[in-house]
Amino acid sequence: MTIYQLEQVFNEASYPHVTFVVPKEHPYILSAFKAKGKHITISGPSGTGKTTLVLKVQNDLGIPESDILWINGRQYSDYDSCFHMLGKELKCEPTYEELTPLLQLVKFIVIDDFHHLKASTRLELATNLKLWHEQSVRFVTIGIASSAKDLYGVDPELGIRNDPFEMK
């Protein structure tokens, strides 16, 4: 029998290895990560385990940290452009031509706290997702409930290139 320290079981600030409860969406999100090409949007209220679920799927699939570019939307809440956000993150010119080859070096670009980005930044990202999809660049956006609609509601063609999941 394994004996755990209290902080291993009850720690809201870290991944819950001991107490993680697999949500019903897990197999579908796991499948979305395995499918080639589609972007993934995970939305829901604060505290529903969106980020934790993405970390769990990453772990389940054995995706190394080096294959994922994690971006925290809170850090870029004052940026008006997704190109400037990505350029800052990747230390390159904020253009599609400069960014795309660098984004292709990882399997996924995860933008956590997507809802903290300005509407103009979210809109610009959404309008460019189809182009990045065609270049095998995959985004995973994680945010509050309205962020999925903000993302895939922009372009009707994006709907078939994005798998939205709503956590409850």
PDB file of C-alpha atoms in Angstrom:
ATOM      1  CA  MET A   1       0.000   0.000   0.000  1.00  0.00           C
ATOM      2  CA  THR A   2       1.323   3.400  -0.977  1.00  0.00           C
ATOM      3  CA  ILE A   3       1.317   6.088   1.684  1.00  0.00           C
ATOM      4  CA  TYR A   4       1.125   9.624   0.344  1.00  0.00           C
ATOM      5  CA  GLN A   5       2.048  12.898   1.955  1.00  0.00           C
ATOM      6  CA  LEU A   6      -0.862  15.314   2.333  1.00  0.00           C
ATOM      7  CA  GLU A   7       0.610  17.761  -0.193  1.00  0.00           C
ATOM      8  CA  GLN A   8       0.820  14.957  -2.790  1.00  0.00           C
ATOM      9  CA  VAL A   9      -2.934  14.429  -2.572  1.00  0.00           C
ATOM     10  CA  PHE A  10      -4.249  17.962  -2.024  1.00  0.00           C
ATOM     11  CA  ASN A  11      -2.277  20.465  -4.036  1.00  0.00           C
ATOM     12  CA  GLU A  12      -4.359  22.697  -6.285  1.00  0.00           C
ATOM     13  CA  ALA A  13      -1.227  24.330  -7.727  1.00  0.00           C
ATOM     14  CA  SER A  14       0.211  21.233  -9.409  1.00  0.00           C
ATOM     15  CA  TYR A  15      -0.789  18.236 -11.522  1.00  0.00           C
ATOM     16  CA  PRO A  16      -2.956  15.863  -9.412  1.00  0.00           C
ATOM     17  CA  HIS A  17      -1.128  12.559 -10.016  1.00  0.00           C
ATOM     18  CA  VAL A  18      -2.919  10.843  -7.146  1.00  0.00           C
ATOM     19  CA  THR A  19      -6.412  12.326  -7.351  1.00  0.00           C
ATOM     20  CA  PHE A  20      -6.910  12.855 -11.101  1.00  0.00           C
ATOM     21  CA  VAL A  21     -10.373  11.727 -12.193  1.00  0.00           C
ATOM     22  CA  VAL A  22     -10.595  11.002 -15.904  1.00  0.00           C
ATOM     23  CA  PRO A  23     -13.448  13.080 -17.362  1.00  0.00           C
ATOM     24  CA  LYS A  24     -15.851  11.626 -19.921  1.00  0.00           C
ATOM     25  CA  GLU A  25     -14.242  13.781 -22.654  1.00  0.00           C
ATOM     26  CA  HIS A  26     -10.825  12.131 -22.166  1.00  0.00           C
ATOM     27  CA  PRO A  27     -11.072   9.425 -24.887  1.00  0.00           C
ATOM     28  CA  TYR A  28     -12.376  11.947 -27.429  1.00  0.00           C
ATOM     29  CA  ILE A  29      -9.657  14.480 -26.665  1.00  0.00           C
ATOM     30  CA  LEU A  30      -7.062  11.696 -26.732  1.00  0.00           C
ATOM     31  CA  SER A  31      -8.350  10.740 -30.190  1.00  0.00           C
ATOM     32  CA  ALA A  32      -8.257  14.378 -31.344  1.00  0.00           C
ATOM     33  CA  PHE A  33      -4.598  14.636 -30.322  1.00  0.00           C
ATOM     34  CA  LYS A  34      -3.801  11.428 -32.233  1.00  0.00           C
ATOM     35  CA  ALA A  35      -5.660  12.527 -35.383  1.00  0.00           C
ATOM     36  CA  LYS A  36      -3.461  14.319 -37.866  1.00  0.00           C
ATOM     37  CA  GLY A  37      -4.003  17.943 -38.713  1.00  0.00           C
ATOM     38  CA  LYS A  38      -6.888  19.201 -36.609  1.00  0.00           C
ATOM     39  CA  HIS A  39      -6.701  22.045 -34.151  1.00  0.00           C
ATOM     40  CA  ILE A  40      -8.211  21.433 -30.707  1.00  0.00           C
ATOM     41  CA  THR A  41     -10.163  23.844 -28.535  1.00  0.00           C
ATOM     42  CA  ILE A  42     -10.935  23.012 -24.912  1.00  0.00           C
ATOM     43  CA  SER A  43     -13.245  25.389 -23.106  1.00  0.00           C
ATOM     44  CA  GLY A  44     -15.173  25.473 -19.861  1.00  0.00           C
ATOM     45  CA  PRO A  45     -15.497  27.261 -16.561  1.00  0.00           C
ATOM     46  CA  SER A  46     -12.500  27.941 -14.362  1.00  0.00           C
ATOM     47  CA  GLY A  47     -11.397  24.945 -12.316  1.00  0.00           C
ATOM     48  CA  THR A  48     -12.884  22.235 -14.558  1.00  0.00           C
ATOM     49  CA  GLY A  49      -9.492  20.674 -15.291  1.00  0.00           C
ATOM     50  CA  LYS A  50      -8.926  21.834 -18.868  1.00  0.00           C
ATOM     51  CA  THR A  51      -5.177  22.347 -18.566  1.00  0.00           C
ATOM     52  CA  THR A  52      -4.801  19.278 -16.374  1.00  0.00           C
ATOM     53  CA  LEU A  53      -6.574  17.188 -19.003  1.00  0.00           C
ATOM     54  CA  VAL A  54      -4.236  18.420 -21.757  1.00  0.00           C
ATOM     55  CA  LEU A  55      -1.245  17.552 -19.545  1.00  0.00           C
ATOM     56  CA  LYS A  56      -2.753  14.098 -18.908  1.00  0.00           C
ATOM     57  CA  VAL A  57      -3.275  13.477 -22.627  1.00  0.00           C
ATOM     58  CA  GLN A  58       0.275  14.665 -23.350  1.00  0.00           C
ATOM     59  CA  ASN A  59       1.536  12.200 -20.741  1.00  0.00           C
ATOM     60  CA  ASP A  60      -0.725   9.347 -21.951  1.00  0.00           C
ATOM     61  CA  LEU A  61       0.521   9.756 -25.523  1.00  0.00           C
ATOM     62  CA  GLY A  62       4.152  10.085 -24.477  1.00  0.00           C
ATOM     63  CA  ILE A  63       4.522  13.471 -26.150  1.00  0.00           C
ATOM     64  CA  PRO A  64       7.772  14.976 -24.877  1.00  0.00           C
ATOM     65  CA  GLU A  65       7.761  18.554 -23.578  1.00  0.00           C
ATOM     66  CA  SER A  66      10.089  19.485 -26.423  1.00  0.00           C
ATOM     67  CA  ASP A  67       7.296  18.697 -28.917  1.00  0.00           C
ATOM     68  CA  ILE A  68       4.910  21.225 -27.389  1.00  0.00           C
ATOM     69  CA  LEU A  69       5.205  24.993 -27.309  1.00  0.00           C
ATOM     70  CA  TRP A  70       3.241  26.146 -24.248  1.00  0.00           C
ATOM     71  CA  ILE A  71       2.100  29.758 -24.274  1.00  0.00           C
ATOM     72  CA  ASN A  72       0.262  31.392 -21.392  1.00  0.00           C
ATOM     73  CA  GLY A  73      -2.303  33.869 -22.689  1.00  0.00           C
ATOM     74  CA  ARG A  74      -2.032  35.910 -19.492  1.00  0.00           C
ATOM     75  CA  GLN A  75       1.516  36.894 -20.468  1.00  0.00           C
ATOM     76  CA  TYR A  76       0.278  38.346 -23.753  1.00  0.00           C
ATOM     77  CA  SER A  77      -2.975  39.959 -22.649  1.00  0.00           C
ATOM     78  CA  ASP A  78      -1.816  43.373 -23.885  1.00  0.00           C
ATOM     79  CA  TYR A  79      -0.801  42.178 -27.366  1.00  0.00           C
ATOM     80  CA  ASP A  80      -3.002  43.176 -30.314  1.00  0.00           C
ATOM     81  CA  SER A  81      -1.657  40.527 -32.688  1.00  0.00           C
ATOM     82  CA  CYS A  82      -1.105  36.786 -32.527  1.00  0.00           C
ATOM     83  CA  PHE A  83       1.855  37.296 -34.879  1.00  0.00           C
ATOM     84  CA  HIS A  84       3.523  39.622 -32.378  1.00  0.00           C
ATOM     85  CA  MET A  85       2.756  37.191 -29.546  1.00  0.00           C
ATOM     86  CA  LEU A  86       4.247  34.254 -31.466  1.00  0.00           C
ATOM     87  CA  GLY A  87       7.175  36.355 -32.696  1.00  0.00           C
ATOM     88  CA  LYS A  88       8.004  37.344 -29.120  1.00  0.00           C
ATOM     89  CA  GLU A  89       7.705  33.742 -27.943  1.00  0.00           C
ATOM     90  CA  LEU A  90       9.881  32.390 -30.768  1.00  0.00           C
ATOM     91  CA  LYS A  91      12.259  35.376 -30.916  1.00  0.00           C
ATOM     92  CA  CYS A  92      11.692  36.029 -34.609  1.00  0.00           C
ATOM     93  CA  GLU A  93      10.008  38.501 -36.940  1.00  0.00           C
ATOM     94  CA  PRO A  94       6.234  38.490 -36.418  1.00  0.00           C
ATOM     95  CA  THR A  95       5.324  37.380 -39.944  1.00  0.00           C
ATOM     96  CA  TYR A  96       3.582  34.268 -41.238  1.00  0.00           C
ATOM     97  CA  GLU A  97       6.639  33.451 -43.353  1.00  0.00           C
ATOM     98  CA  GLU A  98       9.061  33.657 -40.409  1.00  0.00           C
ATOM     99  CA  LEU A  99       6.781  31.985 -37.856  1.00  0.00           C
ATOM    100  CA  THR A 100       5.486  29.012 -39.829  1.00  0.00           C
ATOM    101  CA  PRO A 101       8.774  27.044 -40.195  1.00  0.00           C
ATOM    102  CA  LEU A 102       9.458  27.505 -36.479  1.00  0.00           C
ATOM    103  CA  LEU A 103       5.939  26.422 -35.522  1.00  0.00           C
ATOM    104  CA  GLN A 104       6.392  23.315 -37.675  1.00  0.00           C
ATOM    105  CA  LEU A 105       9.247  22.209 -35.396  1.00  0.00           C
ATOM    106  CA  VAL A 106       6.792  21.190 -32.654  1.00  0.00           C
ATOM    107  CA  LYS A 107       3.771  18.888 -32.731  1.00  0.00           C
ATOM    108  CA  PHE A 108       1.467  21.277 -30.881  1.00  0.00           C
ATOM    109  CA  ILE A 109       1.267  24.932 -29.938  1.00  0.00           C
ATOM    110  CA  VAL A 110      -0.799  25.118 -26.750  1.00  0.00           C
ATOM    111  CA  ILE A 111      -2.244  28.491 -25.801  1.00  0.00           C
ATOM    112  CA  ASP A 112      -3.500  28.232 -22.236  1.00  0.00           C
ATOM    113  CA  ASP A 113      -5.704  30.970 -20.769  1.00  0.00           C
ATOM    114  CA  PHE A 114      -6.697  31.838 -24.330  1.00  0.00           C
ATOM    115  CA  HIS A 115      -9.533  33.995 -23.014  1.00  0.00           C
ATOM    116  CA  HIS A 116      -6.977  36.469 -21.611  1.00  0.00           C
ATOM    117  CA  LEU A 117      -5.867  37.418 -25.121  1.00  0.00           C
ATOM    118  CA  LYS A 118      -7.424  40.517 -26.643  1.00  0.00           C
ATOM    119  CA  ALA A 119     -10.314  39.900 -29.014  1.00  0.00           C
ATOM    120  CA  SER A 120      -8.187  41.193 -31.910  1.00  0.00           C
ATOM    121  CA  THR A 121      -5.459  38.652 -31.117  1.00  0.00           C
ATOM    122  CA  ARG A 122      -7.952  35.774 -30.885  1.00  0.00           C
ATOM    123  CA  LEU A 123      -9.612  36.861 -34.134  1.00  0.00           C
ATOM    124  CA  GLU A 124      -6.298  37.109 -35.978  1.00  0.00           C
ATOM    125  CA  LEU A 125      -5.304  33.653 -34.756  1.00  0.00           C
ATOM    126  CA  ALA A 126      -8.655  32.195 -35.811  1.00  0.00           C
ATOM    127  CA  THR A 127      -8.436  33.687 -39.286  1.00  0.00           C
ATOM    128  CA  ASN A 128      -4.963  32.185 -39.781  1.00  0.00           C
ATOM    129  CA  LEU A 129      -5.677  28.707 -38.417  1.00  0.00           C
ATOM    130  CA  LYS A 130      -6.802  27.435 -41.814  1.00  0.00           C
ATOM    131  CA  LEU A 131      -3.484  28.489 -43.356  1.00  0.00           C
ATOM    132  CA  TRP A 132      -1.513  26.889 -40.530  1.00  0.00           C
ATOM    133  CA  HIS A 133      -3.649  23.764 -40.814  1.00  0.00           C
ATOM    134  CA  GLU A 134      -2.513  23.477 -44.425  1.00  0.00           C
ATOM    135  CA  GLN A 135       1.110  23.692 -43.195  1.00  0.00           C
ATOM    136  CA  SER A 136       0.614  20.916 -40.566  1.00  0.00           C
ATOM    137  CA  VAL A 137       0.831  23.376 -37.689  1.00  0.00           C
ATOM    138  CA  ARG A 138      -1.546  22.389 -34.881  1.00  0.00           C
ATOM    139  CA  PHE A 139      -2.891  24.657 -32.180  1.00  0.00           C
ATOM    140  CA  VAL A 140      -4.536  23.646 -28.921  1.00  0.00           C
ATOM    141  CA  THR A 141      -6.394  26.497 -27.258  1.00  0.00           C
ATOM    142  CA  ILE A 142      -7.573  26.285 -23.669  1.00  0.00           C
ATOM    143  CA  GLY A 143      -9.886  28.883 -22.180  1.00  0.00           C
ATOM    144  CA  ILE A 144     -13.150  29.804 -20.545  1.00  0.00           C
ATOM    145  CA  ALA A 145     -16.468  28.784 -22.078  1.00  0.00           C
ATOM    146  CA  SER A 146     -16.794  31.520 -24.677  1.00  0.00           C
ATOM    147  CA  SER A 147     -13.335  30.936 -26.169  1.00  0.00           C
ATOM    148  CA  ALA A 148     -14.366  27.933 -28.305  1.00  0.00           C
ATOM    149  CA  LYS A 149     -17.121  29.938 -29.960  1.00  0.00           C
ATOM    150  CA  ASP A 150     -14.751  32.898 -30.375  1.00  0.00           C
ATOM    151  CA  LEU A 151     -12.336  30.636 -32.197  1.00  0.00           C
ATOM    152  CA  TYR A 152     -14.321  28.362 -34.467  1.00  0.00           C
ATOM    153  CA  GLY A 153     -17.236  30.720 -35.061  1.00  0.00           C
ATOM    154  CA  VAL A 154     -15.097  33.042 -37.192  1.00  0.00           C
ATOM    155  CA  ASP A 155     -14.767  30.964 -40.347  1.00  0.00           C
ATOM    156  CA  PRO A 156     -17.269  28.224 -41.296  1.00  0.00           C
ATOM    157  CA  GLU A 157     -14.455  26.237 -42.942  1.00  0.00           C
ATOM    158  CA  LEU A 158     -12.527  26.229 -39.655  1.00  0.00           C
ATOM    159  CA  GLY A 159     -15.221  24.042 -38.095  1.00  0.00           C
ATOM    160  CA  ILE A 160     -14.000  20.956 -39.942  1.00  0.00           C
ATOM    161  CA  ARG A 161     -10.385  21.728 -38.993  1.00  0.00           C
ATOM    162  CA  ASN A 162     -11.002  22.273 -35.280  1.00  0.00           C
ATOM    163  CA  ASP A 163     -12.269  19.844 -32.653  1.00  0.00           C
ATOM    164  CA  PRO A 164     -14.019  21.819 -29.899  1.00  0.00           C
ATOM    165  CA  PHE A 165     -14.539  20.257 -26.471  1.00  0.00           C
ATOM    166  CA  GLU A 166     -16.481  21.884 -23.661  1.00  0.00           C
ATOM    167  CA  MET A 167     -15.681  20.805 -20.108  1.00  0.00           C
ATOM    168  CA  LYS A 168     -18.348  21.147 -17.463  1.00  0.00           C
TER     169      LYS A 168
END
